[in-house]
Amino acid sequence: MCPKIPKKVLDEIHNTIKYVWEYDIKYDYDKNMLLKEDTLKNSLYFHIRTRLGSLLEKYNIMIFTEFNTDKFRHSGFRADMVIAQMNLDKKEKFWGDCVEKFISVIEIKFKGDFKTAPDIIYEDYKKTKEYIKSLDLGDNCHYYVATIWECYPDSKWWLDKETKWAKGNLTELNADFNSKNEMSFYVKEH
């Protein structure tokens, strides 16, 4: 039996993800601990799990990377990171089929300053939009697009146009160089 996850716990997970982005990931970046997307993904995983350890354990919540099972199976999608409540009593042959509830889906990009980066980053937004529209991951699932782009857009928001699909569902975790030539980490909720 899975324990019911109170809204305050979902809020704590959400606030922790934002905090990790603005402080822990920024620290790791500033200390040259991040190199490309995989180390960024590892760092996010480490900091979220470290900060939420006992809470995750209490509610049977797990963090998985490169997730392509359960509702993602046969969809053509693989999420960079998923936070999900697992049913420890479910008798499935494969652990990935024991998801009780999806809590968060995170798409991650780390790109240098080159011309194709925006198109690749926008692909994660299109992918996230499809998750929201077609995968039915539950009303309380929250989506994130985490992007470090080593360029100078000076705090560009990726979704400036029609974003009704993102309202209440999506948080942008962005980082790019500001006008002082410093990497700036910031959050925008839709």
CSV table of N, CA, C and O in Angstrom, one decimal, residues 9 61 176:
chain,number,residue,atom,x,y,z
A,9,VAL,N,3.9,18.0,0.8
A,9,VAL,CA,5.1,17.2,0.4
A,9,VAL,C,5.4,17.5,-1.0
A,9,VAL,O,6.5,17.7,-1.4
A,61,ILE,N,9.2,7.3,-2.7
A,61,ILE,CA,9.4,8.1,-3.9
A,61,ILE,C,10.8,7.8,-4.4
A,61,ILE,O,11.8,7.8,-3.6
A,176,ASP,N,22.3,31.0,-18.1
A,176,ASP,CA,23.0,31.6,-19.2
A,176,ASP,C,23.9,32.7,-18.7
A,176,ASP,O,23.7,33.1,-17.5
